Coordinates of C-alpha atoms in Angstrom, one line a residue:
X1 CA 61.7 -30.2 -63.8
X2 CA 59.7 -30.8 -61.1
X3 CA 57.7 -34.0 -62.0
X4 CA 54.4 -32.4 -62.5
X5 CA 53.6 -35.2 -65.4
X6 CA 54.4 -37.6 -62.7
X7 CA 57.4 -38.3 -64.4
X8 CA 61.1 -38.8 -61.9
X9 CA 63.4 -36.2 -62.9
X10 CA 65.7 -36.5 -65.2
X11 CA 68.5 -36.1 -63.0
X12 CA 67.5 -38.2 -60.1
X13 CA 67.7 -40.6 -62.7
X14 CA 70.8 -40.0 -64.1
X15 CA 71.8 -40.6 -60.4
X16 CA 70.5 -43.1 -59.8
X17 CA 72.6 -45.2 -63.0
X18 CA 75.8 -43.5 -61.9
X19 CA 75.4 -45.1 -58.1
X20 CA 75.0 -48.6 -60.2
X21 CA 77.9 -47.7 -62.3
X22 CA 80.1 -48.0 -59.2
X23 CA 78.5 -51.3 -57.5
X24 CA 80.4 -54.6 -58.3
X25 CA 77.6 -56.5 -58.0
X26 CA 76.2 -55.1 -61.1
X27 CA 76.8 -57.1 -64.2
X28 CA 79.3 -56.3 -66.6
X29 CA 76.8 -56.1 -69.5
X30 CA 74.5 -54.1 -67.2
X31 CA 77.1 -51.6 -67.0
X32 CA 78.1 -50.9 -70.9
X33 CA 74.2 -50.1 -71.3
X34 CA 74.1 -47.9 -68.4
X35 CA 77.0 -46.4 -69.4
X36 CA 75.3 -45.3 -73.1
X37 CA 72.8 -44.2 -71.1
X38 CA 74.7 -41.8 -68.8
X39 CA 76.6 -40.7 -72.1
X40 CA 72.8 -40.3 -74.0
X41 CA 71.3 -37.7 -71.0
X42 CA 74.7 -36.5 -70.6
X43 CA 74.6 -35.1 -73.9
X44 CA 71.1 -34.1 -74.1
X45 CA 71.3 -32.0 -71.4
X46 CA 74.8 -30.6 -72.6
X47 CA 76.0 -31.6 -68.9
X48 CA 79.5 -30.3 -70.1
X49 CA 80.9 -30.0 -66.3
X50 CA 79.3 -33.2 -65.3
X51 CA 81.2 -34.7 -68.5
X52 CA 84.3 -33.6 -67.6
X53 CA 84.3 -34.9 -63.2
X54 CA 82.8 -38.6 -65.0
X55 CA 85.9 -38.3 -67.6
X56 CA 88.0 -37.8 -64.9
X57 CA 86.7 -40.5 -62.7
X58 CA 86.7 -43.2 -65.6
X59 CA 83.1 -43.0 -65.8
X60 CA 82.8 -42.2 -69.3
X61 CA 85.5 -41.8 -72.1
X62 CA 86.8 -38.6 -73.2
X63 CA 85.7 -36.8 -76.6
X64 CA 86.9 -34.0 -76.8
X65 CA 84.4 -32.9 -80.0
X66 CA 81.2 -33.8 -77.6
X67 CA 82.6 -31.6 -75.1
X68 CA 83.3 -28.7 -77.3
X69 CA 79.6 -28.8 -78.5
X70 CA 78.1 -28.8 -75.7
X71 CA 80.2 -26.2 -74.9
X72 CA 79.1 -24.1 -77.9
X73 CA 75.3 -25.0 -76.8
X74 CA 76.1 -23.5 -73.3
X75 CA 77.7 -20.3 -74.5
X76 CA 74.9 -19.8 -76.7
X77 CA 72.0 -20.7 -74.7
X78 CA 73.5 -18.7 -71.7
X79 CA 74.2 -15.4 -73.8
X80 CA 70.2 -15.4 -74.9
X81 CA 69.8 -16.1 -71.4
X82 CA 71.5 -12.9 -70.1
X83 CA 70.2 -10.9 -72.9
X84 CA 66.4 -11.7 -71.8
X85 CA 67.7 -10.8 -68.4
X86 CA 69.1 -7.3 -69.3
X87 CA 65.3 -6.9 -71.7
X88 CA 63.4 -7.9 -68.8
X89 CA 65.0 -5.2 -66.4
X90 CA 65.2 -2.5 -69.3
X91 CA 61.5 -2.4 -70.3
X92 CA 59.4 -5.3 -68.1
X93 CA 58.1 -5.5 -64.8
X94 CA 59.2 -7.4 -61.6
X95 CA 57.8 -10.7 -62.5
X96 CA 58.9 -11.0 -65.9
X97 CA 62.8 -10.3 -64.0
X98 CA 62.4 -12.9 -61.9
X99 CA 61.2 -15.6 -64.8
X100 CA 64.3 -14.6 -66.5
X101 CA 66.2 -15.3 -63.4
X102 CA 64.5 -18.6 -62.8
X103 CA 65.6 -19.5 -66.5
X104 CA 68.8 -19.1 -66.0
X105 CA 68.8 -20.9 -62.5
X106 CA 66.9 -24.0 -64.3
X107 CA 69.6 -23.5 -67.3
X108 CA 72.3 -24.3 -65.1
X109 CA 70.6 -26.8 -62.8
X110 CA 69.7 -29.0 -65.8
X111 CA 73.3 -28.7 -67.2
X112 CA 74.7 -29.9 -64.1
X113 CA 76.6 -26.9 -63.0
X114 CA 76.0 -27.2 -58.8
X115 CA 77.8 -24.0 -57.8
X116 CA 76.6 -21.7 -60.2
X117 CA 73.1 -23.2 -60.0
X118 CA 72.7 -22.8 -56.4
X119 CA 74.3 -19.2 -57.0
X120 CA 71.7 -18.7 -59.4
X121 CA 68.8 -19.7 -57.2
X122 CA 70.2 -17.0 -54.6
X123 CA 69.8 -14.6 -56.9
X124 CA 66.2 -15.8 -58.2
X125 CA 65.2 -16.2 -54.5
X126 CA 66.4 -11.9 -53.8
X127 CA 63.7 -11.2 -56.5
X128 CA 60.7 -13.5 -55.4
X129 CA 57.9 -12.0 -53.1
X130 CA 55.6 -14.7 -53.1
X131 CA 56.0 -17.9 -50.8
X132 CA 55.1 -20.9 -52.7
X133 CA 57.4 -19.5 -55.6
X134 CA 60.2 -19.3 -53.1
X135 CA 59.5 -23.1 -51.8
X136 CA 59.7 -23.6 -54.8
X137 CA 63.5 -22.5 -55.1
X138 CA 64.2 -24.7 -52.2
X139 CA 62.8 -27.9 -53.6
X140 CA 65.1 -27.5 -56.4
X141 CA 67.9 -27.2 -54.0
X142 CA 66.6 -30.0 -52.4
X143 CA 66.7 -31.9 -55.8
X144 CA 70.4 -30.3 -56.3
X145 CA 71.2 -31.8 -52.8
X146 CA 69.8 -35.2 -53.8
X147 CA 71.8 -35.5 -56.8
X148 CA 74.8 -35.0 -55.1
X149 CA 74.0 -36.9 -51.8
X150 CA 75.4 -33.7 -50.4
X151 CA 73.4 -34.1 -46.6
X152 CA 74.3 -30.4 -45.1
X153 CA 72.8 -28.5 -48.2
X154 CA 69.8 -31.0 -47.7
X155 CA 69.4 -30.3 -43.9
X156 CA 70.3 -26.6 -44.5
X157 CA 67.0 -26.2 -47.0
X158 CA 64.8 -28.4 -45.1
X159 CA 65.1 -25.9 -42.0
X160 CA 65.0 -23.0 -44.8
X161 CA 61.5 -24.4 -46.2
X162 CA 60.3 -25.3 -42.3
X163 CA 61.0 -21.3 -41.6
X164 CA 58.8 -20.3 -44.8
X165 CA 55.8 -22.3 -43.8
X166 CA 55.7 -20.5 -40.6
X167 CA 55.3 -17.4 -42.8
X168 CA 52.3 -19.6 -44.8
X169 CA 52.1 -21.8 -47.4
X170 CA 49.7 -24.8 -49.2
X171 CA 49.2 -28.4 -47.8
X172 CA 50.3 -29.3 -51.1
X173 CA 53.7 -27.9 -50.7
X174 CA 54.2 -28.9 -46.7
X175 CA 52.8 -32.9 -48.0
X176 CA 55.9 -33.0 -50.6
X177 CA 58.1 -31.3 -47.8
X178 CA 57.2 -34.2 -45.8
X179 CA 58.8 -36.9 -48.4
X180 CA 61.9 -34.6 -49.0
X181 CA 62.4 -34.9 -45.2
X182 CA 61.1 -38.4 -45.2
X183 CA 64.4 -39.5 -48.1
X184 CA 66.8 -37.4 -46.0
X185 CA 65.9 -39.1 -42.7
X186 CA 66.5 -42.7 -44.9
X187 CA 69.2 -41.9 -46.3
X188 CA 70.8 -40.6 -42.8
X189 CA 69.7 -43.5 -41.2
X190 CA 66.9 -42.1 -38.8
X191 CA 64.2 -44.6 -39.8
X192 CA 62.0 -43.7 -37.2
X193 CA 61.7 -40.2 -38.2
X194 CA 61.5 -41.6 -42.1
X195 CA 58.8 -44.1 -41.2
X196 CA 56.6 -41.6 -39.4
X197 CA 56.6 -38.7 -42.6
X198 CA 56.1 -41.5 -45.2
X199 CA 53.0 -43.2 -43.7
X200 CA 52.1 -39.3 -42.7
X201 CA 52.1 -38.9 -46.8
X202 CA 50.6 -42.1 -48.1
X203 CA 47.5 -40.6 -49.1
X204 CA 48.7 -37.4 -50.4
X205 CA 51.7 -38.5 -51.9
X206 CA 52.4 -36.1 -55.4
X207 CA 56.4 -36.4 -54.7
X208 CA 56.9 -38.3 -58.5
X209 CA 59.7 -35.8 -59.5
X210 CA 62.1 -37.9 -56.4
X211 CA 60.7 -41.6 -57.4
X212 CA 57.6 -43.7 -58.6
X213 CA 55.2 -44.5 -55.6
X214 CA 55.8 -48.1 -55.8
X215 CA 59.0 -47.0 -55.0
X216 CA 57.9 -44.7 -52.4
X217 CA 55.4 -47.6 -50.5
X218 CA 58.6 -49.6 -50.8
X219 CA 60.2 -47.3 -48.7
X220 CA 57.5 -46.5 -46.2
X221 CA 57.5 -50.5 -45.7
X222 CA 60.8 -51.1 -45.1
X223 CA 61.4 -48.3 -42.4
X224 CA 58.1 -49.4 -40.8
X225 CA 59.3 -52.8 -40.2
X226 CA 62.1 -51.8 -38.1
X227 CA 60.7 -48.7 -35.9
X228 CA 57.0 -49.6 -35.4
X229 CA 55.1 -52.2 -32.9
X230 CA 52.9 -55.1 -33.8
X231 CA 50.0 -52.7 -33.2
X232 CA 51.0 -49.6 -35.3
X233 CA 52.1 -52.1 -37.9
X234 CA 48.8 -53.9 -39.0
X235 CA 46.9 -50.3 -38.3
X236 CA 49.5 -48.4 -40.3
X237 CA 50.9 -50.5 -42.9
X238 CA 49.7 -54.3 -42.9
X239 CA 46.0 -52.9 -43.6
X240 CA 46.5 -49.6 -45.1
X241 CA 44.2 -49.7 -48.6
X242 CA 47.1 -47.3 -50.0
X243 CA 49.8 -50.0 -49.4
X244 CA 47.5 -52.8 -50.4
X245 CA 47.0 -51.9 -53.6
X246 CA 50.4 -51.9 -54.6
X247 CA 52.5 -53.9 -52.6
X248 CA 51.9 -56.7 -54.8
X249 CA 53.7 -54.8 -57.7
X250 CA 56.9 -55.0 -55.9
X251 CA 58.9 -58.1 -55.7
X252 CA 58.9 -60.2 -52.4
X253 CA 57.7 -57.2 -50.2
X254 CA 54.0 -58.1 -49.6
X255 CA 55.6 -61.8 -48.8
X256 CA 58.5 -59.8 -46.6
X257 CA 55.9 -57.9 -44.3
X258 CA 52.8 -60.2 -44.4
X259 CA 55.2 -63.2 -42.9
X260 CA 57.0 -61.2 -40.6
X261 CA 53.6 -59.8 -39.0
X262 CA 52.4 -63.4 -39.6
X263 CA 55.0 -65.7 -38.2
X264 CA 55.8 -67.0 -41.1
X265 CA 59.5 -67.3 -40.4
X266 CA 60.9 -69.3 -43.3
X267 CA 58.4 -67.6 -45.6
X268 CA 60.0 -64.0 -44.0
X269 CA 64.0 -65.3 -44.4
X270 CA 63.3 -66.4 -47.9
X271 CA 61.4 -62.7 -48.9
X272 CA 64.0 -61.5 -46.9
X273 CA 66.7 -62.9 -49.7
X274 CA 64.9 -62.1 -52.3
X275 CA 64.8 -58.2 -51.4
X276 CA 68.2 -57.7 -50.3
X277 CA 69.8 -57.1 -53.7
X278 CA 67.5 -54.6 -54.3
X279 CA 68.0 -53.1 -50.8
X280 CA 72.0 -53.0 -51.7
X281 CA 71.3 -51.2 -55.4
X282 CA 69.7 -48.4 -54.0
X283 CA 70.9 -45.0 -53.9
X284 CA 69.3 -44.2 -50.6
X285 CA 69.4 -47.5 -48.6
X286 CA 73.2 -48.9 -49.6
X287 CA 75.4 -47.1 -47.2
X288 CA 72.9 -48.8 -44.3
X289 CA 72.8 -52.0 -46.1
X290 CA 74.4 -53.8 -43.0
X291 CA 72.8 -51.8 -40.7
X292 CA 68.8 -52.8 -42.0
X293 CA 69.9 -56.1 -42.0
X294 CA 71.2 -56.4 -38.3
X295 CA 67.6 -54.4 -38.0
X296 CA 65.2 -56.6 -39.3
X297 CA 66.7 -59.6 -38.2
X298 CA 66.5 -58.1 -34.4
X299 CA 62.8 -57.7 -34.8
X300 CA 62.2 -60.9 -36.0
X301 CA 64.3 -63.0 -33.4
X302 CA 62.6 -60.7 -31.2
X303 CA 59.2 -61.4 -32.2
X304 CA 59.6 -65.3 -32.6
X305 CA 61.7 -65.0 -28.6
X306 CA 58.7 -63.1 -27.1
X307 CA 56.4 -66.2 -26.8
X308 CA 58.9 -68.2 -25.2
X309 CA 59.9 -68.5 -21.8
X310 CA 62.5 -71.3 -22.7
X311 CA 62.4 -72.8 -26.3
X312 CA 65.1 -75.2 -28.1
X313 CA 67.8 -74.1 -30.2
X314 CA 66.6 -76.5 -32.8
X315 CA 62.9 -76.0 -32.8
X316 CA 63.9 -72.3 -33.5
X317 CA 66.4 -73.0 -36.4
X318 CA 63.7 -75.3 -38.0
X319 CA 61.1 -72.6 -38.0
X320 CA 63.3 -70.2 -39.8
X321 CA 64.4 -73.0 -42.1
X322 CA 67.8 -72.6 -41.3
X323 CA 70.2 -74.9 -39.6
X324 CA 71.3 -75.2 -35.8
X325 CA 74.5 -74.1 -36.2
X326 CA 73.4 -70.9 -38.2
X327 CA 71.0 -69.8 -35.9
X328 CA 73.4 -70.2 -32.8
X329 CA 75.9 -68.3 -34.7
X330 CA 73.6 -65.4 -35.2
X331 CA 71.9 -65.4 -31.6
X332 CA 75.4 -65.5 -29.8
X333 CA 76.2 -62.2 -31.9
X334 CA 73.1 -60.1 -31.0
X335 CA 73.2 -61.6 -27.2
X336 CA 76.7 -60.4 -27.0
X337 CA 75.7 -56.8 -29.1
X338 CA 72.9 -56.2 -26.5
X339 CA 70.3 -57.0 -29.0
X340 CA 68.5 -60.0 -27.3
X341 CA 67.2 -60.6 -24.2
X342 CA 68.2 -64.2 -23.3
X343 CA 71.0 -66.8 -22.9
X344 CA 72.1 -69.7 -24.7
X345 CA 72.3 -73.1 -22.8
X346 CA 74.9 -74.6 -24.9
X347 CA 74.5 -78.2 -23.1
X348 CA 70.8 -78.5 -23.0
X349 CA 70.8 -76.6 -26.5
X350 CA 68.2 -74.5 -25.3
X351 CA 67.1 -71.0 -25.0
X352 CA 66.2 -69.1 -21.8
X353 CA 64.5 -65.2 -22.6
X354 CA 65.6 -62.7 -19.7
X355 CA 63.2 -60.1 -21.2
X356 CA 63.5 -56.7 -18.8
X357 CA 60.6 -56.5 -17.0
X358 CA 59.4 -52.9 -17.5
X359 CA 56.8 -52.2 -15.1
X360 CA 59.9 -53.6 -12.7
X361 CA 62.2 -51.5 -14.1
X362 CA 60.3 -48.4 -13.4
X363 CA 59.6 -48.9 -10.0
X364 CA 63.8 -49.2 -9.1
X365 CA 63.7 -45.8 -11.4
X366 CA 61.3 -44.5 -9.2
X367 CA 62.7 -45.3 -5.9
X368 CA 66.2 -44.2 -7.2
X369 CA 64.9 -41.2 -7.8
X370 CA 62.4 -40.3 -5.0
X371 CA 65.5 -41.4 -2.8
X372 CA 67.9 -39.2 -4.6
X373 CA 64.9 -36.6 -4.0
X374 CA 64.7 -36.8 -0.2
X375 CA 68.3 -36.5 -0.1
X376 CA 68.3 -33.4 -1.6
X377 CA 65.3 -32.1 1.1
X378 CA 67.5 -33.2 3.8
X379 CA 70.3 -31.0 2.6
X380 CA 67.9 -28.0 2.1
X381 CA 66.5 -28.2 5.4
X382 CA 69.8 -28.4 6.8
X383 CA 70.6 -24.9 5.2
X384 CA 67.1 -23.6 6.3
X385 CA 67.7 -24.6 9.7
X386 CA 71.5 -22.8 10.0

């Protein structure tokens, strides 16, 4: 259950097909094999309440002699479940209670029944001493939380296993924490946060029950493109051994952040095409599918704008390899958003950067406040003096 083999789980999986299910840029033929796959772990896990909300959603068809056997399986399997219970209680000790417990817990997680699973793990969690076993608990919460996208349970147990580390706890457990947190942040949109506990992980990285690490450097590469500076890129990312070694494995992306840190800006936009399919199939990156891409582009007009005091509309739309109209399309959006620093000469067809000076900046900050300071010694000597 928890990808010790290096193996994703099962269920994350499962997921995983169900999100492509609903996406209408899958292909049709895609789907009817992804639906025989959903049917296939369905069944093998005897998902009998999953079966029933996919029925009822058109996911699947209904039949109603594979729900009554995995029914029977359940009724079964949970009866020789409560019977080891009531044994272990009878005539074993403490630990062998809790295994029973945790059976039961992992019986109903891996037939897909959320509430009594996380009910379950309540009661597991009231007979557990030890503090990596109780982590333990919360990472398949976690995982529970994953599978259903369901963002408060997630938070909830990622303050929950925060508060047990206090108490103690291995590095190996607080490392996997750290890509838990990492997924939420990404999937919640804080790719700052996201970008920082991925590259934090790189090198310790044994999170395979949540996705492969080509999947994970993926990740890590996309969220650093967006949050960190030139610097922190090439020392982080661009010349990380850990990244380098497999960022060839993975379509476009080595092409995607090698241009962009290059200034390869037609090489980048045509990367940049190739990844965006793959950026709008995933689970975790689809609902902020318009978002990244209003992102990425901002960094790179921003990085191409920032050797230029004034440079022609046209000398920018040929190094991107797009055409003049395009390119004055996009800019007049981000100017207007906030996004850009400069203006558009429409007659000359050129471009004039207005980058905020910040050293500038913080000098009117400072003399707006040291004035707003004496101000308030003024008044105060005022009171002293009545």
């Amino acid at each position: 259950m928890d990808g010790e083999d290096g193996k994703q789980q099962a269920h994350l999986v499962l997921a995983d097909k169900l999100f492509l299910l609903t996406q209408p840029d899958v292909d049709d033929i895609d789907k009817v094999r992804l639906r025989q796959e959903v049917l296939a772990a369905v069944v093998a896990d005897d998902m009998a309440t999953l079966y029933e909300s996919l029925v009822a959603t058109s996911v699947l068809e209904f039949d109603q002699k594979v729900l009554d056997s995995m029914r029977e399986k359940n009724v079964e399997e949970l009866k020789k479940l409560d019977d080891k219970i009531s044994d272990a209680e009878e005539n074993l000790g403490e630990s062998e209670v809790r295994e029973a417990h945790l059976a039961k817990s992992l019986f109903y997680i891996r037939t897909g029944d959320k509430v009594k699973a996380l009910e379950q793990l309540k009661v597991t969690e009231g007979k557990t001493v030890a503090v990596g076993q109780r982590m333990d608990l919360v990472f398949y919460t976690l995982q529970i939380g994953l599978f259903y996208m369901d963002f408060d349970l997630i938070s909830k147990s990622i303050d929950k296993a925060k508060k047990l580390f206090e108490e103690g706890g291995d590095w190996e457990r607080k490392n996997r924490l750290k890509v838990y947190e990492g997924l939420y942040c990404m999937s919640t949109r804080n790719f700052k946060k996201a970008a920082d506990l991925f590259l934090d992980s790189i090198s310790t990285f044994t999170t395979y029950e949540l996705f492969p690490y080509d999947t994970f450097i993926c990740y890590t590469v996309l969220a650093s493109i967006i949050t960190l500076d030139r610097v922190s890129l090439k020392q982080k990312v661009v010349d990380a051994p850990e990244i380098l070694t497999v960022i060839g494995k993975i379509p476009h992306l080595s092409e995607f952040l090698n241009s962009l840190y290059g200034c390869q800006y037609k090489s980048f936009f045509s990367a940049f095409a190739g990844l965006t399919k793959d950026i709008k199939l995933d689970r975790y990156l689809h609902p902020h599918f318009r978002f990244y891409m209003r992102e990425i582009r901002t960094v790179v007009y921003s990085q191409f704008l920032e050797s230029y005091k004034s440079v022609t509309i046209e000398a920018m739309a040929k190094a991107f390899g797009v055409t003049v109209d395009f390119i004055d399309l996009e800019l007049s959006r981000f100017i207007s958003a906030g996004k850009l620093h400069c203006k558009i000469d429409k007659v000359a067809g050129v471009l004039e950067t207005n980058r905020p000076d910040s050293k500038n900046a913080l000098y009117q900050s400072t003399i707006k406040q040291g004035d707003f300071l004496l101000n308030r010694i003024q008044k105060l000597s005022r009171v002293i003096d009545l």
